[in-house]
XYZ file of C-alpha atoms in Angstrom:
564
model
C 5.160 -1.897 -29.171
C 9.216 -2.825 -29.011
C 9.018 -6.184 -30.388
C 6.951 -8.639 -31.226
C 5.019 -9.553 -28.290
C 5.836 -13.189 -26.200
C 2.749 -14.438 -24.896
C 2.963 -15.334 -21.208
C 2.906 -18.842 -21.999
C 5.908 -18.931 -24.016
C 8.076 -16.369 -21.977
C 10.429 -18.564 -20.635
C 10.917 -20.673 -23.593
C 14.383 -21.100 -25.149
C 15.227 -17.855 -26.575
C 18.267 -16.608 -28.578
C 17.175 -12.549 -28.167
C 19.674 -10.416 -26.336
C 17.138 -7.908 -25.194
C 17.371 -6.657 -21.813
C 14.976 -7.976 -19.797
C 15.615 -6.538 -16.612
C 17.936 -4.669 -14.316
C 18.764 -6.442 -11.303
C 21.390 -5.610 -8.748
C 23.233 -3.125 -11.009
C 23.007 -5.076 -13.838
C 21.368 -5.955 -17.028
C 20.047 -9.384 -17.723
C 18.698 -10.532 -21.223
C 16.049 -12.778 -22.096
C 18.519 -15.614 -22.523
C 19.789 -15.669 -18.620
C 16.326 -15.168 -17.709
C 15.010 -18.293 -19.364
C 18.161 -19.872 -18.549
C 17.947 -18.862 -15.043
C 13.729 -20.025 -14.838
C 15.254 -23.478 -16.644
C 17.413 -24.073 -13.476
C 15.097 -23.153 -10.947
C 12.376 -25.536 -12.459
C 15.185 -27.905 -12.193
C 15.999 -27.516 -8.723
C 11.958 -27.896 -8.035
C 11.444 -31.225 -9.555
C 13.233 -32.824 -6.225
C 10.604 -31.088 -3.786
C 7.262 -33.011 -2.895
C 5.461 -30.266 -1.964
C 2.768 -29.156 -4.382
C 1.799 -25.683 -3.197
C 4.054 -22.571 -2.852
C 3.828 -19.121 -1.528
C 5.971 -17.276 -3.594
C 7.954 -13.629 -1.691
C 10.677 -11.446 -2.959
C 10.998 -7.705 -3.010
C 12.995 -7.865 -5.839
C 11.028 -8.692 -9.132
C 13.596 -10.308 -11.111
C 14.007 -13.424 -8.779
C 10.172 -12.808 -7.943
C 9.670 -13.634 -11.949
C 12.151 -16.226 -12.469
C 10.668 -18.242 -9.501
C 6.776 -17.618 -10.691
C 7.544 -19.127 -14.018
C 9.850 -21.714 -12.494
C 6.842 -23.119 -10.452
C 4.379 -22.768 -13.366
C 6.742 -24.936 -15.387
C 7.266 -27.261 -12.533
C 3.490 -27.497 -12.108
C 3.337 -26.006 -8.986
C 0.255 -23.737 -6.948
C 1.388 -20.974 -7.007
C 0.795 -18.549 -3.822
C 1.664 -14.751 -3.729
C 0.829 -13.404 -0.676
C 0.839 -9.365 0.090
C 3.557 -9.698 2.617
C 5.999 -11.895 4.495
C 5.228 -11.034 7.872
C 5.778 -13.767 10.918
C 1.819 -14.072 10.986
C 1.376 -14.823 6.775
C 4.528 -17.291 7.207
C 3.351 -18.640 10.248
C -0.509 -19.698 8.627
C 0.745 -20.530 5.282
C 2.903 -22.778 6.715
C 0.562 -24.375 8.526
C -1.368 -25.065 5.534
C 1.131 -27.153 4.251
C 1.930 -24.563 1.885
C 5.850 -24.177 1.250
C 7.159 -21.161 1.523
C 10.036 -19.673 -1.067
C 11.781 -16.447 -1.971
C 12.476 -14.001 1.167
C 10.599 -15.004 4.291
C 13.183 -13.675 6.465
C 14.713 -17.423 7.071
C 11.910 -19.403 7.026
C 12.163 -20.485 3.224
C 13.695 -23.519 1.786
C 16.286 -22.497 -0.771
C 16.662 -24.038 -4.226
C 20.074 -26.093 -4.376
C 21.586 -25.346 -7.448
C 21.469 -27.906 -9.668
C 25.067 -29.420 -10.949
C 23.370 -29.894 -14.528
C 20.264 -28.472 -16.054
C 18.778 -30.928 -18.108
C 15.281 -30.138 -18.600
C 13.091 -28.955 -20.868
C 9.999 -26.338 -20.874
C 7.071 -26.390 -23.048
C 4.457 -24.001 -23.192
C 1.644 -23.546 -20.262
C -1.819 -24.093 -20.732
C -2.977 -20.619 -20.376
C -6.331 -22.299 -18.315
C -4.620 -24.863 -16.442
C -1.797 -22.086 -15.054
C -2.867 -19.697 -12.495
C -2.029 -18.423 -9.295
C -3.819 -16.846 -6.454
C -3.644 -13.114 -5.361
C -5.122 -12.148 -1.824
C -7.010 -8.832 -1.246
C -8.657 -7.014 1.776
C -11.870 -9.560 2.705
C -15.048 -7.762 3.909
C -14.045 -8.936 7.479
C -10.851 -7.863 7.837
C -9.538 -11.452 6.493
C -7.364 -11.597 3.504
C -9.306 -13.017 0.213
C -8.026 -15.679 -2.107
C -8.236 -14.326 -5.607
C -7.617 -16.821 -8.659
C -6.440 -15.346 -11.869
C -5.954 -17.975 -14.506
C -2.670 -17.595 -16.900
C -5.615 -16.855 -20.112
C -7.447 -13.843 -17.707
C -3.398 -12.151 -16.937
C -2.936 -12.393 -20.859
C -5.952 -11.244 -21.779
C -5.042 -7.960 -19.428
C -1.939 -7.512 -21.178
C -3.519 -7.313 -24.189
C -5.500 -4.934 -23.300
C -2.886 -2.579 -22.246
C -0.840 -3.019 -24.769
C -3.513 -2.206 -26.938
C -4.024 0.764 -24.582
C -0.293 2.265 -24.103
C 1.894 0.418 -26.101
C 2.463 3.295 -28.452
C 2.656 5.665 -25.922
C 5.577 3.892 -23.757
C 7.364 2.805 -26.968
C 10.884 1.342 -25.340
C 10.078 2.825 -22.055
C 11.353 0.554 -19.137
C 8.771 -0.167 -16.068
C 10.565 1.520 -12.596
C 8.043 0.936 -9.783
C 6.916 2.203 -5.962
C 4.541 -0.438 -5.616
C 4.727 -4.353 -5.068
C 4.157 -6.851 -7.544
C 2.814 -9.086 -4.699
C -0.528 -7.404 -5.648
C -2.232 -7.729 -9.101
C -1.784 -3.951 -10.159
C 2.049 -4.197 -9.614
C 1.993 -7.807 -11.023
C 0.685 -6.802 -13.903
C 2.344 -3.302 -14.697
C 5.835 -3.621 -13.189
C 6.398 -7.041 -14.076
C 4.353 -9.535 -16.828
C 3.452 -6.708 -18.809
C 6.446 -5.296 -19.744
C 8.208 -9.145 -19.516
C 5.131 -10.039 -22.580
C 5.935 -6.721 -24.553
C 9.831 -6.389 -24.375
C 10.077 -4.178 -22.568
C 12.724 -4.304 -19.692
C 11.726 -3.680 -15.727
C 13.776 -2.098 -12.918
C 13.818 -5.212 -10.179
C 14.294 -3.090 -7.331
C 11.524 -2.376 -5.375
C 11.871 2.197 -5.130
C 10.633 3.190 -1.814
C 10.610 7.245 -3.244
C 11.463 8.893 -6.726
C 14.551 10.394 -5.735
C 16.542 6.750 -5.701
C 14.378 5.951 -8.738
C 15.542 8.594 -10.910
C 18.792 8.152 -9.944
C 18.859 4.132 -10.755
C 17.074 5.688 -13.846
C 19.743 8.126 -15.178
C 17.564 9.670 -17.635
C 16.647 6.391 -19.221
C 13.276 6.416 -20.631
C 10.946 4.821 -18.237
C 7.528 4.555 -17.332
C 6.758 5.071 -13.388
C 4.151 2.592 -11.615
C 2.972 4.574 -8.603
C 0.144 4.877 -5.750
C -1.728 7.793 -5.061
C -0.028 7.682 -1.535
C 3.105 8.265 -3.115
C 1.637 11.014 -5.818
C 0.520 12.981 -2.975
C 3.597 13.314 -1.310
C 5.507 15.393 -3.978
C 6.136 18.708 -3.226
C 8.098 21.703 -4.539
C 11.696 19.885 -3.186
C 10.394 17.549 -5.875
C 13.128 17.143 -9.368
C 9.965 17.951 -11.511
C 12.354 18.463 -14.500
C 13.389 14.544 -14.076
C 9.239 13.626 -13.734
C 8.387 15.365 -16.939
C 10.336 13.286 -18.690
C 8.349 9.655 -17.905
C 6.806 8.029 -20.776
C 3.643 8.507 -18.351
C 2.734 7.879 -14.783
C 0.228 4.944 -13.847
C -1.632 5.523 -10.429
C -3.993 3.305 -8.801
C -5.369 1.541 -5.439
C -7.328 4.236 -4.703
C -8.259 7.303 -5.702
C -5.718 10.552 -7.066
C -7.374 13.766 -5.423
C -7.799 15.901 -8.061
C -5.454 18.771 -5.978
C -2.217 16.362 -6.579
C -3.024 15.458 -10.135
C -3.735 19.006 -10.817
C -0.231 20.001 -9.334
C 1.995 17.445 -11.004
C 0.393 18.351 -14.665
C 1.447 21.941 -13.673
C 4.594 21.953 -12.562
C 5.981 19.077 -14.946
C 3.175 18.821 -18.090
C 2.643 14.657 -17.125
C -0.910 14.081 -16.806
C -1.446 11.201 -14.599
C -3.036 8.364 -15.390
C -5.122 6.422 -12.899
C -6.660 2.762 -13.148
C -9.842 1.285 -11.696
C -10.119 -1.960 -10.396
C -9.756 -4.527 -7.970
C -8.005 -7.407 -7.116
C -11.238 -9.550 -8.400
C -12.077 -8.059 -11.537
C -8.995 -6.707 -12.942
C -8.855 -3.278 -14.758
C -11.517 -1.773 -15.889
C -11.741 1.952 -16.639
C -9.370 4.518 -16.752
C -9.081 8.438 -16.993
C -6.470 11.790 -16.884
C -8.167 13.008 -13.758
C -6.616 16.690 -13.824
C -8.308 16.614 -17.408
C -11.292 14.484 -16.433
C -13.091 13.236 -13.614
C -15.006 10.725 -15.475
C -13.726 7.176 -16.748
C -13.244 5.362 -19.542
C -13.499 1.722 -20.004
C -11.726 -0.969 -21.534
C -12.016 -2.477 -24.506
C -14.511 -5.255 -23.872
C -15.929 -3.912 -20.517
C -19.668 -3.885 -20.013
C -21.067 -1.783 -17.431
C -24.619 -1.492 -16.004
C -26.382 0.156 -12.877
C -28.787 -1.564 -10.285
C -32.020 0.121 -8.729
C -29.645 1.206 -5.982
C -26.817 2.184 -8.124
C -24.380 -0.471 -8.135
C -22.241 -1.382 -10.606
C -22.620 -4.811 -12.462
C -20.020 -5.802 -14.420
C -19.000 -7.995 -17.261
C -15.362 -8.448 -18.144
C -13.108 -11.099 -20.094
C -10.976 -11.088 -17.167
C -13.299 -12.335 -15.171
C -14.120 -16.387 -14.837
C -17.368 -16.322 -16.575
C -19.778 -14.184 -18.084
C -22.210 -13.237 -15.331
C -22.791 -9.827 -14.783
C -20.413 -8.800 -11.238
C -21.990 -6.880 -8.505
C -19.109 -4.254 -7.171
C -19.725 -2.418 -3.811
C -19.202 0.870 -5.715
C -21.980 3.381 -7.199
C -21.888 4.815 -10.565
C -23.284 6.986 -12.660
C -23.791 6.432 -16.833
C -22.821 8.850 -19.309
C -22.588 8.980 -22.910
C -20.273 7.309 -25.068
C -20.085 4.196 -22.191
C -18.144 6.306 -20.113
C -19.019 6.587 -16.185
C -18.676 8.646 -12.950
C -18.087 6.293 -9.725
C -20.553 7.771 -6.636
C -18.623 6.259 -3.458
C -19.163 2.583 -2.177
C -22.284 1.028 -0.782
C -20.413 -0.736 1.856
C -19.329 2.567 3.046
C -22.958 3.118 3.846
C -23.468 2.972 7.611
C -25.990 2.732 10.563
C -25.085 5.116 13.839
C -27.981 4.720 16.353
C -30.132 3.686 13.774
C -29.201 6.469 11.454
C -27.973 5.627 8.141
C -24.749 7.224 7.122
C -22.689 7.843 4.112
C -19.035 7.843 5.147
C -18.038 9.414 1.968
C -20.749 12.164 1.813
C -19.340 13.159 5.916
C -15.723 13.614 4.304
C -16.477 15.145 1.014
C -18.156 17.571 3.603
C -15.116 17.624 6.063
C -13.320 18.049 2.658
C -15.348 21.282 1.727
C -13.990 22.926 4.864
C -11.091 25.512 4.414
C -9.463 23.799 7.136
C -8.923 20.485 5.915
C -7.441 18.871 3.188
C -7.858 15.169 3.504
C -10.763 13.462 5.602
C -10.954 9.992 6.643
C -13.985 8.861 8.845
C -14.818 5.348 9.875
C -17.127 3.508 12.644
C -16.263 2.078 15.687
C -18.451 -0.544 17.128
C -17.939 -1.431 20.763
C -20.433 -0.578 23.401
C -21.806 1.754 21.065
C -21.370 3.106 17.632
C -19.242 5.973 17.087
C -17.723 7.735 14.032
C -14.140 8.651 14.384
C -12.433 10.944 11.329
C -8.907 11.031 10.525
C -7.858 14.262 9.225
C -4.953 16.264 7.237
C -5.597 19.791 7.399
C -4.434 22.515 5.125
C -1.989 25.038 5.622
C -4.803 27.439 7.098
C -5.909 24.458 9.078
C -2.562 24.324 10.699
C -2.208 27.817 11.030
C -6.076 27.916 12.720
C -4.281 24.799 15.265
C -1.512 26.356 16.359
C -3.869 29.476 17.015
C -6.824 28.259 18.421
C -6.262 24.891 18.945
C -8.156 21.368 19.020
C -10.867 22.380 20.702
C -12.019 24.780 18.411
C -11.152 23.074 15.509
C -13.104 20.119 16.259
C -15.980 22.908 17.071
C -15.413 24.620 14.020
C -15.936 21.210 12.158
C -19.099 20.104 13.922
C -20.876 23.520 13.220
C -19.877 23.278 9.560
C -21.063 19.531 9.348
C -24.691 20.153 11.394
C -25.897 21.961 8.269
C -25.941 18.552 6.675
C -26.364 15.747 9.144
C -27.821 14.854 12.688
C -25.966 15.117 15.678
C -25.671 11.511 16.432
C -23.565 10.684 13.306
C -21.065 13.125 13.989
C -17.293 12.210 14.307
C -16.952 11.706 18.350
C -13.502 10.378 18.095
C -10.776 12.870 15.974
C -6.876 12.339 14.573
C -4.369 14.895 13.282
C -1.888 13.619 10.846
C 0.599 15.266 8.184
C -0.603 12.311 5.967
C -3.453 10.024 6.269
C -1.654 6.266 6.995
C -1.007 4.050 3.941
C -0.171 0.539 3.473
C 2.881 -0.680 0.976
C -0.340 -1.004 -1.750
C -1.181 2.715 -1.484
C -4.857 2.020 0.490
C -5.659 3.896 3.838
C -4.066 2.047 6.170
C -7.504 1.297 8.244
C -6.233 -1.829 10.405
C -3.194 0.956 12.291
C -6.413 3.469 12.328
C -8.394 1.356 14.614
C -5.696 0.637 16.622
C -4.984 4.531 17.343
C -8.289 5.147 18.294
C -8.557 2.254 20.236
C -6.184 2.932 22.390
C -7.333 3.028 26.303
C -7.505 6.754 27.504
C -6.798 5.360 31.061
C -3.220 3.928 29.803
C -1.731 5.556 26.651
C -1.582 9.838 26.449
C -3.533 11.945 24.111
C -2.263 11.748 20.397
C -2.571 15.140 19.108
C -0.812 15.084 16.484
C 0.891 12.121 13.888
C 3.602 12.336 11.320
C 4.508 8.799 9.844
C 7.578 7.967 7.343
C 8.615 4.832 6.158
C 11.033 4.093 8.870
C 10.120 7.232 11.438
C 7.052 8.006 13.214
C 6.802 11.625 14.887
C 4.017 11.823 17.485
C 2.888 14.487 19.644
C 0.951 13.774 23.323
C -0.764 15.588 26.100
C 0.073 13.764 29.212
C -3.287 13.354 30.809
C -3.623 13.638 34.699
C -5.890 10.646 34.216
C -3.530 7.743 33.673
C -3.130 5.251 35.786
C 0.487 5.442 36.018
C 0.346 8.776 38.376
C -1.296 6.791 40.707
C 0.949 7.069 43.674
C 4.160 7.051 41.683
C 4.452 9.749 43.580
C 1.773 10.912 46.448
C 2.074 14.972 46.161
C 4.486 14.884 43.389
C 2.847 12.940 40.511
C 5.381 11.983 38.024
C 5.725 9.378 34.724
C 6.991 6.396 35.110
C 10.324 6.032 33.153
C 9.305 2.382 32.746
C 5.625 3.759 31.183
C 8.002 5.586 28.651
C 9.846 2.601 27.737
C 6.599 0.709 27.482
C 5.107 3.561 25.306
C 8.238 3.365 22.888
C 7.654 -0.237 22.344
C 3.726 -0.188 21.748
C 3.899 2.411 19.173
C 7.068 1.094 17.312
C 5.663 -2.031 16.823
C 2.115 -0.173 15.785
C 4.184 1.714 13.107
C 7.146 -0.373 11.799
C 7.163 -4.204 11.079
C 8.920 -5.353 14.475
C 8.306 -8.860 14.293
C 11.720 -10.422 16.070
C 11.723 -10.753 19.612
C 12.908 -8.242 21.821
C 16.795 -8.236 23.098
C 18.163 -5.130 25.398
C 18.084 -2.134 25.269
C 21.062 0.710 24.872
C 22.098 4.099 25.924
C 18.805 4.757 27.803
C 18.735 7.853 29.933
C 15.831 9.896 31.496
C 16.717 13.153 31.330
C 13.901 15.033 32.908
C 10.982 14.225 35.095
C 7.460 14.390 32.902
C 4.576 15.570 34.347
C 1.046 15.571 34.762
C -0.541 17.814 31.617
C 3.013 18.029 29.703
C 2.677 18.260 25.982
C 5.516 15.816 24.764
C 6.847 15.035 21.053
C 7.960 10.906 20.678
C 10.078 10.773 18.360
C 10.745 7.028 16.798
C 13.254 5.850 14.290
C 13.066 1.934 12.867
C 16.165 0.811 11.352
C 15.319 -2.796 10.371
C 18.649 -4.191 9.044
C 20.282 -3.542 12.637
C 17.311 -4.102 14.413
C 16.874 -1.186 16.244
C 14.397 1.158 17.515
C 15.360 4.594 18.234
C 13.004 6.455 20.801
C 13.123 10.505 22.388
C 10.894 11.545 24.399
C 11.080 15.836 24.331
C 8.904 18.996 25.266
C 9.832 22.245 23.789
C 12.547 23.251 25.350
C 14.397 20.004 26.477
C 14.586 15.897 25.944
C 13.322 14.279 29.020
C 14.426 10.435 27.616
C 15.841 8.658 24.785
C 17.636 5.576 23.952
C 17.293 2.387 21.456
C 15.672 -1.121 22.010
C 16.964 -4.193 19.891
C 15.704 -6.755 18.584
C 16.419 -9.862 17.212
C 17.384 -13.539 17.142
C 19.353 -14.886 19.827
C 23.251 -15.746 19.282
């Protein structure tokens, strides 16, 4: 532990310590600005009416000072998982005032000429705030975590790590606008002393740069774990205090490589956005988990866990979708989810046994599989294949991969429960939180046959999408554009560009022009095509090319944006 710890109550109390709290914007704030800088703000809120806030901001410094500003001004307090036009648009129609960075729509503080109140310590049960995680339809879900249940987590780390991270500083790749970033990039290290990078990393290389070999702790995602390779500055990694991972699970190939090329053994944590942490483990070690202190965990008939917790609101035992398995010492194995357990024409399927056996194939590396319900159930898989997987696709192609696949998987399941419906990607789609992005899944396999080309093949960055397409004879758009000489549409192209920028990259201003378009070279029936798109969101652009092999057949940019 660094210093005596502040409990979350009292952390933005009057406070003469000049330890850094954070590092914002290049520099270094101490716990006097920050308590100074949470007085003013709880100022400047005592002159608004409205009782309920949703609370946004990349950055966690002013994320923190305005969280405990509202819990001092007795204020809901709101944190929603994004700030999109949609989330604005219903919170706001709730009656719910919006603050932070909601691209315009907030209502900034006025700063107040003189600061002339004072703060007194929250009522850890009175204070809470409410976190929002993936509903079973599809629908965000309100979570409430009480000021008392956040502490109580702290603890519990603390008790956990604290001598491990020492002085370490918290540098993140995940939000805080969920309850594992929340927790470790932001209160935790706040109630410990420990000082936080506000800036929101999008990779390590600008992290270890901000870093310059300070010591630091790194709050990851398994997303982000998985993408290190050998251009990776492993000497720089090796020297974290340790490496947190969690919304999902670490495959044990990308734990296994980071503890051998730099010595850090990864540590994940299990939870949820309802019940907090509970269990942990070194997977490359250890596939099994560890619990808490103060975790109890039993198994139903059917294998679910039920679980008591003191972060939860009372002492009933809480039925999780996942399945476990009990070992000695309290320790557990998790067995996949029940809600992952599905019917396909009356067969019942588990989605995680189909990849784990998708997974056992030389060919792939990754597996995905989901069900799609319209006029009749099908199971679509989304797949990363391995380096002999590729090597077997650029070979022998789709067709006998996905023949391949089927063969292997009918030595374990019925025809009828078989993937119909397949995706190629470099990596399987991830939102900001690290979890399969499922809601951009069904929207690629959704897409009409008759109207959009054949995705063979996806690569997705951050701010670039690489896509590659057979041109089906099929579409609609050949249809006498031209009689005898069937040819693409350059409009279709444009239209294409659009629809699968706006699938990819948050696009959410309204469209303007369009520069420097040119069509290059007719496209026709059967082509195989590569779209190349480009989002660069502070000019609000998107950059589109349309090429085959040898040559670019169209390319240009589309803005967006408000009006002058």
């Amino acid at each position: 532990m660094c210093v005596e710890p502040i409990p979350l109550s009292r952390c933005a109390l009057p406070s003469h310590h000049a330890r850094t709290v954070a590092v914002h914007a290049g520099q270094r704030l101490d716990r006097r600005s920050f308590c100074a800088d949470v007085a003013a703000a709880a100022a400047a809120l005592q002159h608004r009416t409205e009782s309920c806030h949703a609370l946004y901001h990349e950055d966690a410094y002013p994320f923190a000072v305005l969280l405990f500003a509202l819990w001092h001004s007795n204020k809901k307090v709101i944190i929603p998982g994004n700030n999109c036009q949609v989330t604005a648009d219903e919170l706001a129609g709730q009656g719910v005032a919006l603050i932070g960075a909601w691209h315009g729509r907030e209502s900034t503080l006025a700063s107040p000429a003189e600061v002339n109140i004072e703060l007194h310590a929250l009522n850890p049960t009175d204070t809470s705030v409410t976190l929002f995680t993936s509903g079973s339809n599809g629908r965000p879900k309100a979570i409430v975590k009480n000021l008392l249940q956040l502490q109580r987590e702290i603890d519990a780390l603390e008790a956990q790590w604290g001598r491990l991270l020492g002085e370490s500083a918290a540098a993140a790749t995940v939000s805080h606008q969920h309850i594992y970033g929340l927790l470790f990039r932001l209160l935790w290290p706040l109630a410990s002393g420990r000082c936080f990078h506000s800036q929101l990393f999008l990779s390590p290389e600008p992290m270890l740069k901000a870093l310059a070999g300070q010591p630091a702790y790194w709050v990851a995602s398994p997303a982000q774990l998985k993408r290190l390779d050998e251009l990776t500055d492993w000497a720089q990694i090796a020297k974290f205090s340790a490496i947190f991972s969690s919304g999902g699970p670490l495959p044990p190939n990308a734990a296994t490589q980071i503890e051998r090329l730099c010595g850090q053994q990864v540590i994940e944590v299990y939870g949820s956005s309802e019940t907090g942490g509970i269990a942990w483990r070194r997977s490359a070690q250890d596939t099994r988990w560890t619990p808490f202190a103060g975790i109890g965990l039993s198994r139903s008939e059917d294998g679910r866990c039920l679980l008591t917790s003191p972060y939860l609101p009372d002492a009933v035992a809480y039925p999780m979708d996942d399945r476990i398995e009990l070992h000695d010492e309290g320790r557990f194995s998790l067995l996949g989810r029940l809600d992952r357990i599905v019917k396909v024409e009356e067969k019942r399927l588990s989605l995680d046994a189909l990849e784990n056996a998708l997974s056992q194939s030389g060919w792939v590396e990754q597996a995905h599989c989901l069900l799609l319900s319209n006029r009749r159930d099908r199971v679509a898989a989304a797949i990363v294949l391995t380096e002999s997987g590729l090597e077997a696709l650029r070979h022998q192609g789709r067709a006998a991969i996905f023949k391949s696949l089927r063969r292997q998987l009918q030595r374990a399941f019925e025809s009828v429960v078989l993937p119909r419906k397949w995706l190629f990607f470099d990596s399987l789609p991830m939102t900001r939180q690290g979890k399969i992005d499922h809601a951009l899944l069904r929207q690629l396999f959704a897409l009409d046959s008759a109207k959009y080309p054949q995705l063979l093949y996806c690569r997705i960055a951050i701010n670039s999408a690489e896509l590659e397409f057979r041109i089906q004879p099929e579409l609609v758009y050949f249809n006498g554009h031209f009689p005898g000489m069937p040819i693409l549409p350059g409009v279709t192209q444009l239209a294409w560009a659009e629809h699968y920028g706006k699938l990819f990259f948050s696009i959410e201003q309204p469209f303007l022009t369009m520069e420097a378009v040119k069509f290059k070279k007719i496209i026709l029936p059967d082509a195989l095509i590569k779209m190349a798109l480009e989002w660069r969101d502070e000019a609000g652009k998107l950059y589109f090319d349309l090429s085959s092999v040898s040559e670019s057949h169209s390319s240009g940019r589309m803005l967006y944006g408000a009006r002058p």
